[in-house]
Coordinates of C-alpha atoms and ligand atoms in Angstrom, one line a residue:
M1 CA 79.4 186.4 120.6
S2 CA 81.4 183.7 118.9
R3 CA 81.7 180.3 120.4
V4 CA 84.9 179.2 122.2
D5 CA 86.7 176.5 120.4
N6 CA 86.5 173.3 122.5
L7 CA 85.1 169.8 121.8
V8 CA 82.7 168.6 124.5
L9 CA 81.3 165.1 124.8
V10 CA 78.0 164.6 126.5
G11 CA 75.9 161.4 127.1
L12 CA 74.8 158.9 129.7
M13 CA 77.1 156.9 132.0
G14 CA 78.7 154.2 129.9
A15 CA 78.5 156.0 126.6
G16 CA 82.3 156.0 126.3
K17 CA 82.9 159.8 126.7
T18 CA 86.2 159.3 128.5
T19 CA 87.6 156.6 126.2
V20 CA 86.5 158.4 123.0
G21 CA 87.6 161.8 124.4
R22 CA 91.2 160.5 125.0
Q23 CA 91.4 159.3 121.4
L24 CA 90.0 162.5 120.1
A25 CA 92.5 164.6 122.1
Q26 CA 95.3 162.5 120.6
I27 CA 94.0 163.1 117.1
L28 CA 93.6 166.8 117.6
K29 CA 96.7 167.2 119.8
W30 CA 94.6 169.0 122.4
P31 CA 94.7 168.4 126.1
F32 CA 91.9 166.1 127.5
L33 CA 90.0 166.9 130.6
D34 CA 87.1 165.1 132.3
T35 CA 84.8 167.2 134.5
D36 CA 84.5 164.3 137.0
Q37 CA 88.3 163.9 137.3
V38 CA 88.9 167.7 137.6
L39 CA 86.1 167.8 140.3
E40 CA 87.7 164.9 142.3
E41 CA 91.2 166.5 142.1
R42 CA 89.9 169.8 143.3
C43 CA 87.9 168.4 146.1
G44 CA 90.5 165.8 147.1
A45 CA 87.8 163.2 147.4
D46 CA 86.1 160.8 145.0
I47 CA 82.6 161.0 143.7
P48 CA 81.0 158.4 145.9
W49 CA 82.4 160.2 148.9
I50 CA 81.1 163.6 147.7
F51 CA 77.6 162.1 147.1
D52 CA 77.7 160.6 150.6
I53 CA 78.8 163.7 152.4
E54 CA 77.2 166.5 150.3
G55 CA 74.5 164.7 148.5
E56 CA 73.8 164.9 144.8
A57 CA 73.1 168.7 145.2
G58 CA 76.6 169.3 146.5
F59 CA 78.1 167.3 143.6
R60 CA 76.0 169.3 141.1
R61 CA 77.2 172.6 142.6
R62 CA 80.8 171.5 142.2
E63 CA 80.1 170.2 138.7
T64 CA 78.8 173.6 137.6
E65 CA 81.9 175.4 139.0
V66 CA 84.2 173.0 137.1
L67 CA 82.3 173.6 133.9
A68 CA 82.4 177.4 134.3
D69 CA 86.1 177.2 134.7
L70 CA 86.8 174.9 131.8
S71 CA 84.4 176.7 129.4
G72 CA 86.5 179.8 129.7
R73 CA 89.4 177.9 128.1
A74 CA 90.0 176.9 124.5
Q75 CA 91.1 173.9 122.4
L76 CA 90.3 171.3 125.0
V77 CA 88.6 168.0 124.6
I78 CA 86.2 167.9 127.5
A79 CA 84.3 164.7 128.7
T80 CA 81.4 165.6 131.0
G81 CA 79.5 163.7 133.7
G82 CA 76.3 162.3 132.4
G83 CA 74.1 164.6 134.5
I84 CA 75.8 167.8 133.5
V85 CA 72.9 168.7 131.2
L86 CA 70.3 168.8 134.0
A87 CA 70.9 172.4 135.0
E88 CA 69.8 175.1 132.5
Q89 CA 72.8 177.1 133.5
N90 CA 75.1 174.3 132.4
R91 CA 73.3 173.8 129.1
A92 CA 73.8 177.5 128.3
M93 CA 77.5 177.2 129.1
L94 CA 77.9 174.0 127.1
R95 CA 76.4 175.6 124.0
Q96 CA 78.8 178.5 124.3
C97 CA 81.9 176.6 125.0
G98 CA 82.4 174.8 121.7
M99 CA 81.1 171.9 119.5
V100 CA 79.0 169.6 121.7
V101 CA 78.8 166.0 120.7
Y102 CA 76.2 163.6 122.1
L103 CA 77.5 160.0 122.2
A104 CA 74.3 158.1 121.9
A105 CA 73.9 154.4 123.0
D106 CA 71.0 152.2 123.9
V107 CA 70.3 151.0 127.4
E108 CA 71.8 147.5 126.8
Q109 CA 75.1 148.9 125.6
L110 CA 75.2 151.4 128.5
F111 CA 74.4 148.6 131.0
A112 CA 77.1 146.3 129.5
R113 CA 79.7 149.0 130.1
V114 CA 78.7 150.0 133.6
A115 CA 77.3 146.7 135.0
H116 CA 80.3 146.0 137.4
D117 CA 81.1 149.6 138.2
T118 CA 81.2 150.7 141.8
H119 CA 82.2 154.4 141.2
R120 CA 78.8 155.7 140.1
P121 CA 76.6 156.4 143.1
L122 CA 73.4 156.6 141.0
L123 CA 73.9 153.0 139.8
Q124 CA 74.5 151.4 143.2
V125 CA 70.9 150.1 143.3
A126 CA 69.2 146.7 142.9
D127 CA 68.2 147.4 139.3
P128 CA 70.8 149.7 137.5
R129 CA 69.3 148.8 134.1
A130 CA 66.0 150.4 135.2
V131 CA 67.8 153.5 136.4
L132 CA 69.7 153.8 133.1
R133 CA 66.3 153.4 131.2
K134 CA 64.8 156.2 133.3
L135 CA 67.8 158.5 133.0
L136 CA 67.9 158.0 129.2
L137 CA 64.2 159.0 128.9
E138 CA 64.7 162.1 131.0
R139 CA 68.0 163.2 129.6
E140 CA 68.0 162.3 125.9
P141 CA 66.1 165.5 125.0
L142 CA 68.6 167.6 127.0
Y143 CA 71.6 166.0 125.3
R144 CA 70.0 166.6 121.9
E145 CA 69.2 170.2 122.9
V146 CA 72.8 171.1 123.5
A147 CA 74.5 168.9 120.9
S148 CA 75.3 170.0 117.4
L149 CA 76.4 166.5 116.5
V150 CA 74.8 163.2 117.5
I151 CA 77.1 160.1 117.1
S152 CA 76.1 156.5 117.6
A153 CA 78.6 155.0 120.1
D154 CA 77.5 151.4 119.5
R155 CA 79.4 148.3 120.1
Q156 CA 80.3 147.6 116.5
R157 CA 82.5 150.7 116.3
S158 CA 85.9 151.2 118.0
P159 CA 86.4 154.3 120.2
R160 CA 89.1 155.3 117.6
A161 CA 86.6 155.2 114.7
V162 CA 84.1 157.3 116.7
A163 CA 86.8 159.8 117.6
E164 CA 88.0 160.0 113.9
Q165 CA 84.4 160.7 112.8
I166 CA 84.1 163.5 115.4
A167 CA 87.4 165.0 114.3
D168 CA 86.3 165.0 110.7
E169 CA 83.0 166.7 111.6
Y170 CA 84.8 169.2 113.6
H171 CA 87.1 170.2 110.8
R172 CA 84.2 170.4 108.4
N173 CA 82.0 172.5 110.7
R174 CA 84.6 174.7 112.5
P175 CA 83.4 178.3 112.5
A176 CA 85.3 180.3 109.8
E177 CA 86.6 182.8 112.4
L178 CA 88.4 179.9 114.2
A179 CA 89.8 178.1 111.1
G180 CA 93.4 178.6 110.2
Ligands
S3P1 C1 76.5 161.0 136.8 C2 77.5 160.5 135.9 C3 78.9 160.3 136.3 C4 79.2 161.2 137.5 C5 78.2 161.1 138.6 C6 76.8 161.4 138.1 C7 75.1 161.2 136.3 O1 79.7 160.6 135.2 O2 79.3 162.6 137.0 O3 78.3 159.8 139.1 O4 74.3 161.9 136.9 O5 74.8 160.6 135.2 P1 79.9 159.6 133.9 O6 78.8 159.9 133.0 O7 81.2 160.0 133.4 O8 79.9 158.2 134.4

């Protein structure tokens, strides 16, 4: 079965998936969707509230449902929540739904971007840097498993430059049956 033609960004919290994704959507003239935002809109509640009421397990169930819906569509730029790769079922859907790009950044860069954030329940702890370090260790192999492209999202490069590189790679690698 051929892959569906979407561009999907994966990576840890603070990697810049939403910012880069919006730029990429502008370049490709495709709609942009963020799984966290879609989930919040559907649920009518924000992520901290969902974690509070339903726990992480409830959030993950909803996240899988959103991914299943979006992965049936085409020509979307999709930014995903950092934990989407944890479920094997999600990883299988990600591989099928288009070109998956891992936005890689080191712990210090991630921390700099999320240090003052209050919207990410997993980081509302005494030492968020230590949590990021642990999550990066656990998840990096999973991001690499699903991604066909790994891009460094480091501080020296603007989100626009990163998005342009992804768009170039997409045009170079787009499956022949989808080109035209
Ligand atoms: C999570 C990342 C968040 C959001 C939720 C859980 C994670 O998304 O899905 O807070 O497990 O890494 P971002 O990566 O967009 O911050």
